[in-house]
XYZ file of N, CA and C in Angstrom:
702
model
N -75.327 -58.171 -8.866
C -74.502 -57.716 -7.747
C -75.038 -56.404 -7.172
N -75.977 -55.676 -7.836
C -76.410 -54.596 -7.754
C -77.561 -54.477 -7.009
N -78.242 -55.657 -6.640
C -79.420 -55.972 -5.877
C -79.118 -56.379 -4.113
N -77.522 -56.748 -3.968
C -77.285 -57.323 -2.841
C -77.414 -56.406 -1.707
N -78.451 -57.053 -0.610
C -78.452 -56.220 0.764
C -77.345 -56.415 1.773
N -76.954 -55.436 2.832
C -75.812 -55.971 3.755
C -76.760 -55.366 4.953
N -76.247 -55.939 6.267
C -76.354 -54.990 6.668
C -74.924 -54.443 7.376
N -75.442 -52.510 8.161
C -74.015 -52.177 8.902
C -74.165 -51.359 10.239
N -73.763 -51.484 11.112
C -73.896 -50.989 12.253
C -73.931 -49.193 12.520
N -74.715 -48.783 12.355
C -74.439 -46.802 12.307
C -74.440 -46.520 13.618
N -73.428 -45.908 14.409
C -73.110 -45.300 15.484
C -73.434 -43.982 15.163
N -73.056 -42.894 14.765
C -73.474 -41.832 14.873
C -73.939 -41.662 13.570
N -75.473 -41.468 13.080
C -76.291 -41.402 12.288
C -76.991 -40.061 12.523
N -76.531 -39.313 11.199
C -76.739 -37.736 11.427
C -78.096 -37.732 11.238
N -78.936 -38.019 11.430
C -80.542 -37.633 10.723
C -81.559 -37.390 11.884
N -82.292 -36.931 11.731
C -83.302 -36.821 12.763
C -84.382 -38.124 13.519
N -83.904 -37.794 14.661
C -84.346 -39.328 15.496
C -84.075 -40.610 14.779
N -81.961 -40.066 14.332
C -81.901 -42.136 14.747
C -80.582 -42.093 14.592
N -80.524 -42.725 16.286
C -79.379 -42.187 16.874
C -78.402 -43.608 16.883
N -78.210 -44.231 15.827
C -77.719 -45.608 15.481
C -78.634 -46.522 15.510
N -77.746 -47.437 15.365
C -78.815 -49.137 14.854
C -78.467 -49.850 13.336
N -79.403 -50.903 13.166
C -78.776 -51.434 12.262
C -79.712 -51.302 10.977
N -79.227 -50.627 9.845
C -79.807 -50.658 8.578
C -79.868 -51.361 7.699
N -80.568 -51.593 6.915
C -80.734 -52.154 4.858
C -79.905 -51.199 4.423
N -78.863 -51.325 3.729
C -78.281 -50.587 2.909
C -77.782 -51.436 1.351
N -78.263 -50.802 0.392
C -77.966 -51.688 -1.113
C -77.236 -50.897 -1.656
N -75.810 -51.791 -1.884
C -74.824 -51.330 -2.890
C -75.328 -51.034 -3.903
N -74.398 -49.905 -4.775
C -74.758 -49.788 -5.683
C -73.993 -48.583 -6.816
N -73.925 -48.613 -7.685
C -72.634 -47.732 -8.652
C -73.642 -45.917 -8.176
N -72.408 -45.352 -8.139
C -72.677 -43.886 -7.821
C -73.605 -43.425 -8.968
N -73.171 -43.603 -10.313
C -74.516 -42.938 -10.996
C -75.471 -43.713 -10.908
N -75.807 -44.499 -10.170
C -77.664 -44.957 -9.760
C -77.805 -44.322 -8.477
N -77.174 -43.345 -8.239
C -78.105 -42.723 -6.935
C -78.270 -41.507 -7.333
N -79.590 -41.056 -6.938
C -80.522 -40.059 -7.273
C -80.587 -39.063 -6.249
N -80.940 -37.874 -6.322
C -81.001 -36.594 -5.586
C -82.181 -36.881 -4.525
N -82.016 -36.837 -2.979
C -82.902 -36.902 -2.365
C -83.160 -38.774 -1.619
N -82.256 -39.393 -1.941
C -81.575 -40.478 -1.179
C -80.948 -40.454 -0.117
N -81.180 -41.509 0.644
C -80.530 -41.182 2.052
C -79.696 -42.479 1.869
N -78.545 -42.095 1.888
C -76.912 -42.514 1.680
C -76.330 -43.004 3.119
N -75.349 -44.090 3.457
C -74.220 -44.163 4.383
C -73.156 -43.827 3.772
N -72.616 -42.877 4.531
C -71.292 -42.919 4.338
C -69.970 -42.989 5.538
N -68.686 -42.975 5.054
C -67.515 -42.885 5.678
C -66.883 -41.760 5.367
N -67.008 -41.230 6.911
C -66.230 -40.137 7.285
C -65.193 -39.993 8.319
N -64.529 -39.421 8.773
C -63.196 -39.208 10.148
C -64.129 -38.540 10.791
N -64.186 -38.335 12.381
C -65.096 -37.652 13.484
C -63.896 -36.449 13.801
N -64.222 -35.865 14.378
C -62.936 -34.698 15.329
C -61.546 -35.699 16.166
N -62.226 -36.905 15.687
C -60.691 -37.418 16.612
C -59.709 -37.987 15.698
N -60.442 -38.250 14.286
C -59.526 -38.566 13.328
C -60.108 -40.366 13.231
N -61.073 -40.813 13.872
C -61.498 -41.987 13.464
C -62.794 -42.154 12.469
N -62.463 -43.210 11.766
C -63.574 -43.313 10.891
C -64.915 -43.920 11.397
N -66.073 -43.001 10.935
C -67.337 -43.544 11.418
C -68.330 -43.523 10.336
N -69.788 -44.341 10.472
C -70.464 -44.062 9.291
C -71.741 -43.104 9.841
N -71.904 -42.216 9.022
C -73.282 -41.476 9.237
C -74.060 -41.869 7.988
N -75.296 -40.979 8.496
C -76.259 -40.825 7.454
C -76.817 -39.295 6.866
N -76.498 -39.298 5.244
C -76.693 -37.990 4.765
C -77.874 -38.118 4.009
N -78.005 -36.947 3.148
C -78.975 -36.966 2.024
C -78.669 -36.200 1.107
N -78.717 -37.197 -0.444
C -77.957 -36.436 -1.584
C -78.431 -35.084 -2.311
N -77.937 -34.139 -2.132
C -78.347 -33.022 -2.494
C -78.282 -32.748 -3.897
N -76.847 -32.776 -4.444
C -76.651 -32.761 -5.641
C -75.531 -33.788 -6.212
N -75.498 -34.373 -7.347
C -74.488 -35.240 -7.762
C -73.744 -34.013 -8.802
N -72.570 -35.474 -9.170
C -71.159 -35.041 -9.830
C -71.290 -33.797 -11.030
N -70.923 -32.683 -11.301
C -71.022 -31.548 -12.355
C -71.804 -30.575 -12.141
N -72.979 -30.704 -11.165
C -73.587 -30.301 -10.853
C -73.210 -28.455 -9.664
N -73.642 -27.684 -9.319
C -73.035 -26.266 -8.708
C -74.277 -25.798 -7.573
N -73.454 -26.341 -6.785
C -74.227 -26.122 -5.021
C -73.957 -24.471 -4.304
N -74.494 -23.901 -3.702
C -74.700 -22.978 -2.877
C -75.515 -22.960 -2.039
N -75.426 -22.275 -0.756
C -76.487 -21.893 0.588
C -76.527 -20.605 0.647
N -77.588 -19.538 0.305
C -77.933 -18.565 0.878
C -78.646 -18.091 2.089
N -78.417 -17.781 2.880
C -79.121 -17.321 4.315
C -79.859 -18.252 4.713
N -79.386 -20.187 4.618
C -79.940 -21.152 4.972
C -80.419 -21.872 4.160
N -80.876 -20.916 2.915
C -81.627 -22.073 1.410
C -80.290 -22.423 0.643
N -80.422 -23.216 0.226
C -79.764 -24.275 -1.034
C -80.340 -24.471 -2.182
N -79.032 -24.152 -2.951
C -79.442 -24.045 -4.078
C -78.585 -24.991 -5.189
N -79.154 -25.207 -6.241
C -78.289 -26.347 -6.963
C -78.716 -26.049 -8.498
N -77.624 -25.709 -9.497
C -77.518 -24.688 -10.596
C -78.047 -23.650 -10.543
N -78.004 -23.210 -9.436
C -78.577 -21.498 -9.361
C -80.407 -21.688 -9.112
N -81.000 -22.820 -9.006
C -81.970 -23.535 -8.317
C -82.490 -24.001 -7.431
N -83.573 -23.564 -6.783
C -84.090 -23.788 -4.903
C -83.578 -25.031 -5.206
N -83.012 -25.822 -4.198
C -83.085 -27.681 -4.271
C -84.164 -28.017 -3.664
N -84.478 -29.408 -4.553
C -85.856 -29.625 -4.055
C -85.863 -30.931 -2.787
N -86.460 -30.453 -1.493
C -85.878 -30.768 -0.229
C -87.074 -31.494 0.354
N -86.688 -32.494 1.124
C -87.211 -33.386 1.571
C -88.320 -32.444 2.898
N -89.946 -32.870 2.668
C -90.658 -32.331 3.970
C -89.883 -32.216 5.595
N -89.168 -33.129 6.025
C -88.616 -33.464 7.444
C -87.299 -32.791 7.835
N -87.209 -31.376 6.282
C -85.755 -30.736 6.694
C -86.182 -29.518 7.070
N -85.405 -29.517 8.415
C -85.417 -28.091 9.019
C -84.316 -27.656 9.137
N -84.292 -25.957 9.647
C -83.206 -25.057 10.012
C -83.476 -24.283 10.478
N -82.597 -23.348 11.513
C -82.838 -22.663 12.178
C -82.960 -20.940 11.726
N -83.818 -20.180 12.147
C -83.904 -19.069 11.595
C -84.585 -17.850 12.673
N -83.934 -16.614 12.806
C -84.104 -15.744 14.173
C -85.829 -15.121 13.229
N -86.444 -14.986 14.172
C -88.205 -14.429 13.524
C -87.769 -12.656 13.901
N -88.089 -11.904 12.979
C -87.338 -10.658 12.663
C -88.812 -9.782 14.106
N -88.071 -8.470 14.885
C -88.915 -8.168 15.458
C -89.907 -7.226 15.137
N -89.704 -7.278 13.736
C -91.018 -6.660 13.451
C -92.055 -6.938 12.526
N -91.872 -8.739 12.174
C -92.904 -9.726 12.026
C -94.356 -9.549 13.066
N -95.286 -9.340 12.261
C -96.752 -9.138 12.510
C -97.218 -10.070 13.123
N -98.179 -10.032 14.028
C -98.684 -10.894 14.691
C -99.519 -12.498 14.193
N -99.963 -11.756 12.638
C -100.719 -12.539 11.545
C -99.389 -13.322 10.967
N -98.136 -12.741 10.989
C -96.748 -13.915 10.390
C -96.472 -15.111 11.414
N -96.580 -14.374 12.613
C -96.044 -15.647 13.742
C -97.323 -16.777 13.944
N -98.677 -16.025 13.968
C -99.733 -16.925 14.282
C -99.441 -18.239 13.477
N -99.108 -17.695 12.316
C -99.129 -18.938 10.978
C -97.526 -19.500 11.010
N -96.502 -18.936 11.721
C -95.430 -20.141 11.472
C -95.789 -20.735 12.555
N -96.837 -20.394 13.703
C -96.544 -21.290 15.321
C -97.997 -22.515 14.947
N -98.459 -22.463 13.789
C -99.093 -23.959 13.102
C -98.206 -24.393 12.551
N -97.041 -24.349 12.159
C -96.017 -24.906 11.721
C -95.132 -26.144 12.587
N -94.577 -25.082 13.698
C -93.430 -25.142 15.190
C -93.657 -24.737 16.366
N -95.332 -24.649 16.176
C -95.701 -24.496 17.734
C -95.709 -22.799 18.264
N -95.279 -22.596 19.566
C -95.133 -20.902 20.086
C -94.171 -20.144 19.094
N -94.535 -19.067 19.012
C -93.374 -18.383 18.257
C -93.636 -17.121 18.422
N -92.507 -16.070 19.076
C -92.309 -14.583 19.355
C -90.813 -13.996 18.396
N -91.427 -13.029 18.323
C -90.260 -12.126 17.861
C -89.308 -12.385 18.420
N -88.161 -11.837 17.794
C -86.752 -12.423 18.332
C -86.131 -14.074 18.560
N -86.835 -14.486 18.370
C -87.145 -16.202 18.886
C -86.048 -16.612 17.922
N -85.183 -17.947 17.988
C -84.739 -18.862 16.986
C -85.589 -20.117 16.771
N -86.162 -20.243 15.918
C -87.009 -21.249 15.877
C -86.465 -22.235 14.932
N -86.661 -23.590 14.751
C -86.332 -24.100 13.553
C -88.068 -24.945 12.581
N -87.408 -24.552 11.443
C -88.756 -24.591 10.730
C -88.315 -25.447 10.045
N -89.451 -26.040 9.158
C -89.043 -27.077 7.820
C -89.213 -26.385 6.426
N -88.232 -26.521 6.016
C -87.656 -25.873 4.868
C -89.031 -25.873 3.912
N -89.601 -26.642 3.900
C -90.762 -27.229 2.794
C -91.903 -26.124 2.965
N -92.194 -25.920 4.422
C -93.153 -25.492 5.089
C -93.256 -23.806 4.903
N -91.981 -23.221 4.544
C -92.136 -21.447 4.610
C -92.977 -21.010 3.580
N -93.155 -20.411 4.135
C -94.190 -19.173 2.944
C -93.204 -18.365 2.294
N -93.572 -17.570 1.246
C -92.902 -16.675 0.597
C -92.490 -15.609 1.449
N -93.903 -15.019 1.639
C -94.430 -13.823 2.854
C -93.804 -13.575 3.854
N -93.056 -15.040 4.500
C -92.327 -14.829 5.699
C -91.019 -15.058 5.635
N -90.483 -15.269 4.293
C -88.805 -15.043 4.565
C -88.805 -13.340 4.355
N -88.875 -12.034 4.474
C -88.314 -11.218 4.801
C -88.348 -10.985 6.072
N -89.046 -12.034 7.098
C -88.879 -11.573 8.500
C -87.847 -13.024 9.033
N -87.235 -13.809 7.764
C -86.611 -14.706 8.982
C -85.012 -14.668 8.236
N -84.224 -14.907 9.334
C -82.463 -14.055 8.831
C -82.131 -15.778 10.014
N -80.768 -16.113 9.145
C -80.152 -17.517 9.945
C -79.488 -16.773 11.190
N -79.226 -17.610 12.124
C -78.468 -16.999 13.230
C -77.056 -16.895 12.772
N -76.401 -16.468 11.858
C -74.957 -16.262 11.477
C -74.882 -15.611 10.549
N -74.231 -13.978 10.701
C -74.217 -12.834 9.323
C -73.785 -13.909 8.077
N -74.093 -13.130 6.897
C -73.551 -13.370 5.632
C -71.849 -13.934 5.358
N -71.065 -12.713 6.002
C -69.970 -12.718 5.747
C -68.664 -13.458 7.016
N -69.258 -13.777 8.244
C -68.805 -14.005 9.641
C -68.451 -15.567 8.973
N -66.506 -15.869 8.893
C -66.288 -17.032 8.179
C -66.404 -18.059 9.289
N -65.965 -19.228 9.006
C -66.136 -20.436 10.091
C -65.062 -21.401 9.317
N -64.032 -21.399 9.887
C -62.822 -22.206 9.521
C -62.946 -23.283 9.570
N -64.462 -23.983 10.341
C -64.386 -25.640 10.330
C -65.148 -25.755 9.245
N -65.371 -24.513 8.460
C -66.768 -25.085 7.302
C -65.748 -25.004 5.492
N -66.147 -26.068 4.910
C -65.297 -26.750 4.127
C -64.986 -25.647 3.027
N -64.182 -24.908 2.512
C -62.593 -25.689 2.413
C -61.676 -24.760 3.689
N -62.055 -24.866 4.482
C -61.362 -24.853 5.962
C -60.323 -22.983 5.740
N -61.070 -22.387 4.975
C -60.249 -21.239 4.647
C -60.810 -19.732 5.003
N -60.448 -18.997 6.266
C -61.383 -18.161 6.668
C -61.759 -16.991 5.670
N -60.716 -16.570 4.746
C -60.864 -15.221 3.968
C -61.577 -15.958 3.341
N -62.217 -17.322 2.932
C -63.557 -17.147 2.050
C -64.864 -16.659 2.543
N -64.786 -16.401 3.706
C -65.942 -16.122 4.574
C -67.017 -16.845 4.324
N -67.019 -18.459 4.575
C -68.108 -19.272 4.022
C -68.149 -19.560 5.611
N -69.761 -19.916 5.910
C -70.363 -20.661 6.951
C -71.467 -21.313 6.668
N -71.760 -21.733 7.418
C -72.998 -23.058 7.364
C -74.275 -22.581 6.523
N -74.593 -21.630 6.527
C -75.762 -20.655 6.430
C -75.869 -20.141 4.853
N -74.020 -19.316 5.271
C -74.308 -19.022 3.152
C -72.418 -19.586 2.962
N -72.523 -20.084 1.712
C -71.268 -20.732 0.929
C -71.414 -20.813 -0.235
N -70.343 -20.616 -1.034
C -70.456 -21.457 -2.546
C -70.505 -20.406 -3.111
N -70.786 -20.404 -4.315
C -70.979 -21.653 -5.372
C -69.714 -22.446 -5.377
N -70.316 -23.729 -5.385
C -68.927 -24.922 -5.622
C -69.346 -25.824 -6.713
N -68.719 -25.830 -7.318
C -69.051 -27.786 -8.450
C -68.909 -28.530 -7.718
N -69.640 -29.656 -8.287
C -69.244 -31.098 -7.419
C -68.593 -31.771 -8.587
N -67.415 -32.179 -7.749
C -66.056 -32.942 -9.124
C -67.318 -33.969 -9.526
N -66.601 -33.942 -10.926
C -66.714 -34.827 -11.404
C -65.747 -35.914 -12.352
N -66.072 -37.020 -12.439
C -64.863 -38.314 -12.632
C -64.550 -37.733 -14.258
N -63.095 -37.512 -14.773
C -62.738 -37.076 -15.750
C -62.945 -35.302 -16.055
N -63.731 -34.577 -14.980
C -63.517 -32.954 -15.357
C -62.374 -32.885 -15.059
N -61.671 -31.745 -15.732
C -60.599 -30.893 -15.709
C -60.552 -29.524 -15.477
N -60.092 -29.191 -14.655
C -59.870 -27.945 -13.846
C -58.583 -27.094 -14.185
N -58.661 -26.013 -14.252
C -57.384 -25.119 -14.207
C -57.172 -24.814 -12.825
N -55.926 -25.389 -12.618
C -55.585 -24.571 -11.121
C -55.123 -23.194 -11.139
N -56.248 -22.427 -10.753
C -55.840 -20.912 -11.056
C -55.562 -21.137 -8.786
N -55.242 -20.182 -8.508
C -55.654 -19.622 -7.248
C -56.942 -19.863 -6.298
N -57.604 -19.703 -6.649
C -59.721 -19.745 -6.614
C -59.692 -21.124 -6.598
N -59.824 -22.373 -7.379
C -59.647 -23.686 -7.534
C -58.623 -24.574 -6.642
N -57.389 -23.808 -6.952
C -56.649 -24.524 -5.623
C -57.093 -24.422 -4.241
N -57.490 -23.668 -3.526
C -58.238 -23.173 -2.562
C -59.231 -24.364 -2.197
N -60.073 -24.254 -3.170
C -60.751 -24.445 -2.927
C -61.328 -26.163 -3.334
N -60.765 -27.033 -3.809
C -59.916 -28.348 -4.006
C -59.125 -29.044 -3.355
N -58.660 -27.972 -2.767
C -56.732 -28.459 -1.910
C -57.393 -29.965 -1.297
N -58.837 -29.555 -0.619
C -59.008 -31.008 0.613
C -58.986 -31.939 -0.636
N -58.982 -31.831 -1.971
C -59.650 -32.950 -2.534
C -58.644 -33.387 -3.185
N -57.809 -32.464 -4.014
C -56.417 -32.455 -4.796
C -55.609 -32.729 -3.370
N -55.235 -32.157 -2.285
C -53.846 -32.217 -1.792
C -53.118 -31.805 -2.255
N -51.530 -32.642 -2.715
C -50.409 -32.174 -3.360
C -50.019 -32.715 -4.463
N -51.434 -33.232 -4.869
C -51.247 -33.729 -6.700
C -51.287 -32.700 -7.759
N -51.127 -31.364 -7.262
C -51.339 -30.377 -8.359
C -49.514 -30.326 -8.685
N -48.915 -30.563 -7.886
C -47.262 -30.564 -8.133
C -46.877 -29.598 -8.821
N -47.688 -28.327 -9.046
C -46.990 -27.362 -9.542
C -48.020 -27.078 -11.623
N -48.571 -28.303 -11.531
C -49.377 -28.537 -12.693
C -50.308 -27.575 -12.857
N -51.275 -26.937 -14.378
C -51.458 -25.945 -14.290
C -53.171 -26.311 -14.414
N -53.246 -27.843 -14.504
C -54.707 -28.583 -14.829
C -54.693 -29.743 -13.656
N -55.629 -30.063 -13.482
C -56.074 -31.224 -12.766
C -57.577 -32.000 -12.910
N -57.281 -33.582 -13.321
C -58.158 -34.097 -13.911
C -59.035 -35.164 -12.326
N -60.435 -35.010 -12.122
C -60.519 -35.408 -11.118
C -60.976 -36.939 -11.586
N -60.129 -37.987 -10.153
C -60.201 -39.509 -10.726
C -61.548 -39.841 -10.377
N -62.154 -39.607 -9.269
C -63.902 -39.888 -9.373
C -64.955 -39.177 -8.928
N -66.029 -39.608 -9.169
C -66.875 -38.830 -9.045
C -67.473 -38.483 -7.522
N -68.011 -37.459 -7.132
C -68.281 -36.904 -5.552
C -70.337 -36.488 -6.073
N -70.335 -35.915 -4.777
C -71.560 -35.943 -4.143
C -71.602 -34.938 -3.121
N -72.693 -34.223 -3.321
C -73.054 -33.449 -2.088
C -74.305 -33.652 -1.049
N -74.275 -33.457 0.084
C -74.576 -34.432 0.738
C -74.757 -33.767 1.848
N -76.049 -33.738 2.433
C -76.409 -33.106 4.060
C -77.648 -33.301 4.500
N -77.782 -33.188 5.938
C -78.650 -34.310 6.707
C -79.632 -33.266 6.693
N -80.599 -34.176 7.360
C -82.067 -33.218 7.555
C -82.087 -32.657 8.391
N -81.800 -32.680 10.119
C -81.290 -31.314 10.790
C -80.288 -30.881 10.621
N -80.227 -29.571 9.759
C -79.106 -28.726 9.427
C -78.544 -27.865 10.357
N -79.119 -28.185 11.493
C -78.080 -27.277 13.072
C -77.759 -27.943 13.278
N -77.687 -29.450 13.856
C -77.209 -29.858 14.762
C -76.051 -30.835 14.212
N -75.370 -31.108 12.518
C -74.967 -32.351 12.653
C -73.953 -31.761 11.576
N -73.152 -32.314 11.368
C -72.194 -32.476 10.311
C -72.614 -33.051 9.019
N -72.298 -32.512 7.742
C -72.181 -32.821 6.551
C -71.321 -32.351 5.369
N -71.537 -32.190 4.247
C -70.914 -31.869 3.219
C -70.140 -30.177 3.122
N -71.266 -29.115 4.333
C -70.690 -28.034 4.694
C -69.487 -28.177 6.020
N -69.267 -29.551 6.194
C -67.922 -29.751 7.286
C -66.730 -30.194 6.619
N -67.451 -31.872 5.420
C -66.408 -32.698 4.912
C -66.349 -32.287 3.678
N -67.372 -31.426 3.284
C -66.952 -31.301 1.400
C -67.419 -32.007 0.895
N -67.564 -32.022 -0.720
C -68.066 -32.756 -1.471
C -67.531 -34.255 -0.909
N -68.492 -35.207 -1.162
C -68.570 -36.923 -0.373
C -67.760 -37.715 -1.765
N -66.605 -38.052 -1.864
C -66.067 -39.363 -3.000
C -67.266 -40.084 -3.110
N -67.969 -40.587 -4.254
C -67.832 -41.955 -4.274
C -67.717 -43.241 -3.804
N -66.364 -43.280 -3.422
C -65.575 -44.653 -2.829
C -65.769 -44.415 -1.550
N -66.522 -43.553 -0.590
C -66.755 -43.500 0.542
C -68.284 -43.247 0.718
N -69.079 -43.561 -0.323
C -70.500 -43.919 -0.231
C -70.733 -45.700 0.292
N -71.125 -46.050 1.469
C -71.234 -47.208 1.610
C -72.292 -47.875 0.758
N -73.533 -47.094 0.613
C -74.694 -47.344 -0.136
C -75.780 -46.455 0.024
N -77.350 -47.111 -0.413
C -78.368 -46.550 -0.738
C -79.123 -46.836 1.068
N -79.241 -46.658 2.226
C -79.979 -46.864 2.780
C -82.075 -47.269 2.709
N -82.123 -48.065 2.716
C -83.367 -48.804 2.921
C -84.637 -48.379 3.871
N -84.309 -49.022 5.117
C -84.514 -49.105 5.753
C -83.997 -49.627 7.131
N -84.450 -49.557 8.267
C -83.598 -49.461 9.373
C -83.997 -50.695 9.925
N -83.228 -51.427 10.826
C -84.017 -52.297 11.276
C -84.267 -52.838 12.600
N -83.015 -51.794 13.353
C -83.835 -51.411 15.211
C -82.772 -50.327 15.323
């Protein structure tokens, strides 16, 4: 049962150049998917209807995600990221002429002050002290998940978060409720533990400006993984 192909119609398919159509996607139990898979899933859009995109698994269930000034990290670990992921990053103005020559073999022209987007794979050491995300550290963003501005989380830097996992148990202190609520709701009833029923996923596309993912919806259920994407097939 684990071999069966379907296919499913993707209307808005978060990934770079592919803007729907119809895919290979193979079912398959959540612990057989691996870090660095490109996943369908089911999500609600801004209007409250369900649609399927396409992510890429960053980290699975137990596992402890963060974004610093655009990098990701997973147990306190660079994540290791697919060549075709980029993000956007301002080139500092007092990057040397010898820093820009070598990111504009990268992304083409590139001047000081510029927002450019680069591929994550592609930076040098040398040149992250001249590149800063376009959004301070601390400047919160209420649409970025768990929808709570005094955490001051945005796209750029967030976290550390766990990704539930099926049977952990949590103390609902303050910090946890917060930061759960989308996932718990109002099953904490006043309880001082909470046992999560399945396992989640973290999950975000390869252009990281332009699209929605796991820094919008939160850690991804499980039961809203459609499958393993394949291949596409127009």
């Amino acid at each position: 049962m684990l071999l069966i192909l379907f296919l499913i119609d993707i209307v808005n398919a978060s990934m770079p150049g592919e803007d729907g159509g119809a895919y290979i996607v193979r079912k398959t139990m959540s612990g057989h998917i691996s870090r660095g898979r490109k996943i369908a899933v089911k999500v609600k859009d801004d209007n409250g209807e369900e649609t399927t995109i396409l992510l890429r698994v960053i980290a699975k269930a137990g596992e402890t995600v963060s974004i610093k000034g655009g990098y990701v990290y997973v147990d306190g670990q660079p994540a290791k990221e697919k060549d075709n992921v980029r993000s956007s990053f301002i080139v500092s103005r007092d990057a040397s002429f010898k820093i820009t020559h070598a990111m504009e073999r990268v992304c083409g022209k590139v001047e000081t002050g510029d927002t450019i987007a680069l591929p994550v794979t592609k930076i040098k050491p040398e040149w992250k002290r001249y590149l800063r995300v376009p959004v301070l550290k601390n400047m919160p963003d209420s649409r970025i998940f768990p929808y709570e501005r005094f955490m001051h989380w945005n796209a750029y830097n967030m976290g550390p978060i766990m990704i539930p996992k099926k049977g952990e148990t949590i103390e609902l202190n303050e910090k946890n409720k917060t930061l759960y609520r989308p996932i718990i709701g109002t099953k904490d009833n006043g309880e001082e533990r909470y046992t999560f029923e399945e396992d989640y996923v973290w999950a975000m596309c390869d252009n990281r400006d332009i699209c929605n993912d796991s820094r919008r919806y939160g850690p991804i259920a499980t039961s809203d993984i459609v499958g393993i994407v394949e291949m596409k097939i127009w």
